[in-house]
PDB file of C-alpha atoms in Angstrom:
ATOM      1  CA  MET A 536       9.274 -31.230 -36.413  1.00  0.00           C
ATOM      2  CA  SER A 537       8.093 -34.553 -37.676  1.00  0.00           C
ATOM      3  CA  ILE A 538       5.335 -35.535 -39.856  1.00  0.00           C
ATOM      4  CA  ASP A 539       2.712 -38.090 -38.609  1.00  0.00           C
ATOM      5  CA  ILE A 540       3.262 -40.555 -41.798  1.00  0.00           C
ATOM      6  CA  ALA A 541       0.376 -42.718 -40.935  1.00  0.00           C
ATOM      7  CA  SER A 542      -1.976 -39.331 -40.941  1.00  0.00           C
ATOM      8  CA  PHE A 543      -0.126 -37.949 -43.961  1.00  0.00           C
ATOM      9  CA  THR A 544      -2.771 -38.051 -46.993  1.00  0.00           C
ATOM     10  CA  PRO A 545      -1.690 -35.709 -49.639  1.00  0.00           C
ATOM     11  CA  GLY A 546      -3.852 -37.461 -52.255  1.00  0.00           C
ATOM     12  CA  LEU A 547      -6.994 -37.181 -50.105  1.00  0.00           C
ATOM     13  CA  SER A 548      -6.111 -33.598 -49.265  1.00  0.00           C
ATOM     14  CA  LEU A 549      -5.739 -32.585 -53.025  1.00  0.00           C
ATOM     15  CA  THR A 550      -8.881 -34.451 -53.908  1.00  0.00           C
ATOM     16  CA  GLY A 551     -10.895 -32.461 -50.832  1.00  0.00           C
ATOM     17  CA  GLY A 552      -9.449 -29.374 -51.937  1.00  0.00           C
ATOM     18  CA  LEU A 553     -10.301 -29.625 -55.681  1.00  0.00           C
ATOM     19  CA  VAL A 554     -13.847 -30.827 -54.565  1.00  0.00           C
ATOM     20  CA  ILE A 555     -14.186 -27.456 -52.516  1.00  0.00           C
ATOM     21  CA  GLY A 556     -12.625 -25.499 -55.293  1.00  0.00           C
ATOM     22  CA  VAL A 557     -15.306 -27.061 -58.030  1.00  0.00           C
ATOM     23  CA  ALA A 558     -18.164 -26.711 -55.596  1.00  0.00           C
ATOM     24  CA  ALA A 559     -17.209 -23.156 -54.817  1.00  0.00           C
ATOM     25  CA  ALA A 560     -17.144 -22.339 -58.880  1.00  0.00           C
ATOM     26  CA  VAL A 561     -20.559 -24.159 -59.433  1.00  0.00           C
ATOM     27  CA  LEU A 562     -21.996 -21.919 -56.650  1.00  0.00           C
ATOM     28  CA  VAL A 563     -20.720 -18.657 -58.150  1.00  0.00           C
ATOM     29  CA  LEU A 564     -21.239 -19.829 -61.763  1.00  0.00           C
ATOM     30  CA  PHE A 565     -24.766 -20.888 -61.509  1.00  0.00           C
ATOM     31  CA  ASN A 566     -26.054 -18.925 -58.408  1.00  0.00           C
ATOM     32  CA  GLY A 567     -23.714 -15.827 -58.831  1.00  0.00           C
ATOM     33  CA  ARG A 568     -23.259 -16.501 -54.742  1.00  0.00           C
ATOM     34  CA  ILE A 569     -20.062 -16.782 -53.004  1.00  0.00           C
ATOM     35  CA  ALA A 570     -19.284 -19.880 -50.848  1.00  0.00           C
ATOM     36  CA  GLY A 571     -18.834 -18.273 -47.434  1.00  0.00           C
ATOM     37  CA  ILE A 572     -20.131 -20.220 -44.661  1.00  0.00           C
ATOM     38  CA  SER A 573     -20.784 -17.057 -42.617  1.00  0.00           C
ATOM     39  CA  GLY A 574     -22.881 -15.549 -45.372  1.00  0.00           C
ATOM     40  CA  ILE A 575     -24.910 -18.813 -46.363  1.00  0.00           C
ATOM     41  CA  LEU A 576     -25.822 -19.295 -42.554  1.00  0.00           C
ATOM     42  CA  GLY A 577     -26.477 -15.525 -42.052  1.00  0.00           C
ATOM     43  CA  GLY A 578     -28.597 -15.370 -44.966  1.00  0.00           C
ATOM     44  CA  LEU A 579     -31.023 -18.056 -43.026  1.00  0.00           C
ATOM     45  CA  LEU A 580     -30.976 -15.956 -39.961  1.00  0.00           C
ATOM     46  CA  GLY A 581     -33.562 -13.065 -39.396  1.00  0.00           C
ATOM     47  CA  THR A 582     -36.238 -12.341 -42.202  1.00  0.00           C
ATOM     48  CA  PRO A 583     -37.120 -15.336 -44.421  1.00  0.00           C
ATOM     49  CA  GLN A 584     -35.318 -15.470 -47.548  1.00  0.00           C
ATOM     50  CA  LYS A 585     -36.366 -16.608 -51.121  1.00  0.00           C
ATOM     51  CA  ASP A 586     -33.203 -18.457 -51.582  1.00  0.00           C
ATOM     52  CA  ALA A 587     -33.485 -20.342 -48.520  1.00  0.00           C
ATOM     53  CA  GLY A 588     -33.374 -23.794 -50.271  1.00  0.00           C
ATOM     54  CA  TRP A 589     -29.937 -23.687 -51.734  1.00  0.00           C
ATOM     55  CA  ARG A 590     -28.663 -22.350 -48.543  1.00  0.00           C
ATOM     56  CA  VAL A 591     -30.150 -25.109 -46.450  1.00  0.00           C
ATOM     57  CA  ALA A 592     -29.097 -27.905 -48.878  1.00  0.00           C
ATOM     58  CA  PHE A 593     -25.545 -26.393 -48.783  1.00  0.00           C
ATOM     59  CA  LEU A 594     -25.416 -26.474 -44.689  1.00  0.00           C
ATOM     60  CA  ALA A 595     -27.219 -29.880 -44.964  1.00  0.00           C
ATOM     61  CA  GLY A 596     -24.347 -31.411 -47.039  1.00  0.00           C
ATOM     62  CA  LEU A 597     -21.480 -29.517 -44.795  1.00  0.00           C
ATOM     63  CA  VAL A 598     -23.000 -31.340 -41.727  1.00  0.00           C
ATOM     64  CA  GLY A 599     -24.308 -34.402 -43.365  1.00  0.00           C
ATOM     65  CA  ALA A 600     -21.194 -35.372 -44.975  1.00  0.00           C
ATOM     66  CA  PRO A 601     -19.240 -36.261 -41.997  1.00  0.00           C
ATOM     67  CA  VAL A 602     -22.118 -37.664 -40.378  1.00  0.00           C
ATOM     68  CA  LEU A 603     -22.331 -40.093 -43.467  1.00  0.00           C
ATOM     69  CA  ALA A 604     -18.619 -41.088 -43.377  1.00  0.00           C
ATOM     70  CA  SER A 605     -18.953 -41.786 -39.647  1.00  0.00           C
ATOM     71  CA  LEU A 606     -21.904 -44.186 -40.432  1.00  0.00           C
ATOM     72  CA  LEU A 607     -19.604 -45.724 -43.225  1.00  0.00           C
ATOM     73  CA  GLY A 608     -16.987 -46.586 -40.543  1.00  0.00           C
ATOM     74  CA  GLU A 609     -14.681 -43.781 -41.282  1.00  0.00           C
ATOM     75  CA  SER A 610     -12.736 -42.468 -38.329  1.00  0.00           C
ATOM     76  CA  ILE A 611     -13.641 -38.673 -38.660  1.00  0.00           C
ATOM     77  CA  ALA A 612     -13.347 -37.310 -34.939  1.00  0.00           C
ATOM     78  CA  PRO A 613     -10.453 -34.846 -34.754  1.00  0.00           C
ATOM     79  CA  ASP A 614      -8.085 -35.038 -31.596  1.00  0.00           C
ATOM     80  CA  ILE A 615      -9.134 -31.772 -30.024  1.00  0.00           C
ATOM     81  CA  GLN A 616      -6.694 -31.127 -26.856  1.00  0.00           C
ATOM     82  CA  ALA A 617      -8.992 -28.522 -25.316  1.00  0.00           C
ATOM     83  CA  GLY A 618     -11.570 -28.095 -22.764  1.00  0.00           C
ATOM     84  CA  TRP A 619     -15.034 -26.906 -23.640  1.00  0.00           C
ATOM     85  CA  SER A 620     -14.552 -23.562 -22.111  1.00  0.00           C
ATOM     86  CA  GLU A 621     -11.691 -22.827 -24.721  1.00  0.00           C
ATOM     87  CA  ILE A 622     -13.644 -24.230 -27.463  1.00  0.00           C
ATOM     88  CA  LEU A 623     -16.495 -21.832 -26.680  1.00  0.00           C
ATOM     89  CA  VAL A 624     -14.049 -18.830 -26.293  1.00  0.00           C
ATOM     90  CA  ALA A 625     -12.196 -19.804 -29.548  1.00  0.00           C
ATOM     91  CA  GLY A 626     -15.853 -19.885 -31.359  1.00  0.00           C
ATOM     92  CA  LEU A 627     -16.797 -16.818 -29.963  1.00  0.00           C
ATOM     93  CA  LEU A 628     -13.561 -15.083 -31.262  1.00  0.00           C
ATOM     94  CA  VAL A 629     -13.696 -16.519 -34.705  1.00  0.00           C
ATOM     95  CA  GLY A 630     -17.387 -15.277 -34.806  1.00  0.00           C
ATOM     96  CA  ILE A 631     -16.188 -11.842 -33.643  1.00  0.00           C
ATOM     97  CA  GLY A 632     -13.482 -11.909 -36.388  1.00  0.00           C
ATOM     98  CA  THR A 633     -15.859 -13.183 -38.990  1.00  0.00           C
ATOM     99  CA  ARG A 634     -17.738  -9.902 -38.563  1.00  0.00           C
ATOM    100  CA  TYR A 635     -14.879  -7.585 -38.659  1.00  0.00           C
ATOM    101  CA  ALA A 636     -13.586  -9.228 -41.788  1.00  0.00           C
ATOM    102  CA  SER A 637     -16.812  -9.366 -43.561  1.00  0.00           C
ATOM    103  CA  GLY A 638     -16.581 -12.714 -43.978  1.00  0.00           C
ATOM    104  CA  CYS A 639     -15.151 -16.181 -43.002  1.00  0.00           C
ATOM    105  CA  THR A 640     -12.136 -18.119 -44.169  1.00  0.00           C
ATOM    106  CA  SER A 641     -13.863 -19.982 -46.779  1.00  0.00           C
ATOM    107  CA  GLY A 642     -15.319 -16.879 -48.353  1.00  0.00           C
ATOM    108  CA  HIS A 643     -12.166 -14.792 -48.373  1.00  0.00           C
ATOM    109  CA  GLY A 644      -9.664 -17.827 -48.686  1.00  0.00           C
ATOM    110  CA  VAL A 645     -11.451 -19.877 -51.087  1.00  0.00           C
ATOM    111  CA  CYS A 646     -13.529 -17.530 -53.106  1.00  0.00           C
ATOM    112  CA  GLY A 647     -12.161 -13.976 -52.534  1.00  0.00           C
ATOM    113  CA  ILE A 648      -8.534 -14.666 -53.224  1.00  0.00           C
ATOM    114  CA  SER A 649      -9.445 -16.634 -56.755  1.00  0.00           C
ATOM    115  CA  ARG A 650     -11.467 -13.477 -57.545  1.00  0.00           C
ATOM    116  CA  GLY A 651      -8.693 -11.299 -56.907  1.00  0.00           C
ATOM    117  CA  SER A 652     -10.055  -9.547 -54.014  1.00  0.00           C
ATOM    118  CA  ILE A 653      -7.364  -7.347 -52.259  1.00  0.00           C
ATOM    119  CA  ARG A 654      -9.704  -7.319 -49.195  1.00  0.00           C
ATOM    120  CA  SER A 655      -9.980 -11.014 -49.145  1.00  0.00           C
ATOM    121  CA  LEU A 656      -5.981 -11.408 -49.562  1.00  0.00           C
ATOM    122  CA  VAL A 657      -5.553  -9.208 -46.573  1.00  0.00           C
ATOM    123  CA  ALA A 658      -8.037 -10.955 -44.557  1.00  0.00           C
ATOM    124  CA  THR A 659      -6.730 -14.514 -45.442  1.00  0.00           C
ATOM    125  CA  ALA A 660      -3.505 -13.142 -44.575  1.00  0.00           C
ATOM    126  CA  THR A 661      -4.638 -11.730 -41.041  1.00  0.00           C
ATOM    127  CA  PHE A 662      -6.307 -15.064 -40.554  1.00  0.00           C
ATOM    128  CA  MET A 663      -3.017 -17.120 -41.202  1.00  0.00           C
ATOM    129  CA  ALA A 664      -0.898 -14.687 -39.430  1.00  0.00           C
ATOM    130  CA  SER A 665      -3.109 -14.933 -36.275  1.00  0.00           C
ATOM    131  CA  GLY A 666      -3.309 -18.636 -36.341  1.00  0.00           C
ATOM    132  CA  LEU A 667       0.698 -18.986 -36.776  1.00  0.00           C
ATOM    133  CA  VAL A 668       1.014 -16.509 -33.694  1.00  0.00           C
ATOM    134  CA  THR A 669      -1.504 -18.330 -31.565  1.00  0.00           C
ATOM    135  CA  VAL A 670       0.328 -21.777 -32.463  1.00  0.00           C
ATOM    136  CA  PHE A 671       3.745 -20.313 -31.311  1.00  0.00           C
ATOM    137  CA  VAL A 672       2.443 -18.638 -28.244  1.00  0.00           C
ATOM    138  CA  SER A 673       0.660 -21.786 -27.021  1.00  0.00           C
ATOM    139  CA  ARG A 674       3.194 -24.384 -27.758  1.00  0.00           C
ATOM    140  CA  HIS A 675       6.429 -22.456 -27.089  1.00  0.00           C
ATOM    141  CA  LEU A 676       5.425 -19.286 -24.462  1.00  0.00           C
ATOM    142  CA  LEU A 677       2.983 -21.305 -22.792  1.00  0.00           C
ATOM    143  CA  GLY A 678       4.302 -24.654 -22.647  1.00  0.00           C
ATOM    144  CA  SER A 679       1.264 -26.411 -24.047  1.00  0.00           C
TER     145      SER A 679
END
């Protein structure tokens, strides 16, 4: 295994993690809400909610930040080595897993574990183990 030193950015990664942590803490402290993307988006679907404003703002920031970065000349496009059919199947599986786990990786991993939730600890361990198995199988057993 080797590390691509040109792409190794621990300072930016730490800063990004700190910003996510502070944003999650601010949301829970001031709104009493968990910063789980599936729950935020799910709250906008279906019947109109009185708290739609912050949900729309949160999602707009989630989408708007990379758009702004690309407009400023930052190269943010990941190198995805999969076709559209694989991406669609993966997205569907993530959506199903999110429903079964009663939340997404951001809700469980960032917010749930920090609150000491056993359910979130189990869900995050399951997410991570599934990712490790998938990478191992696709790289070593399937020869990708």
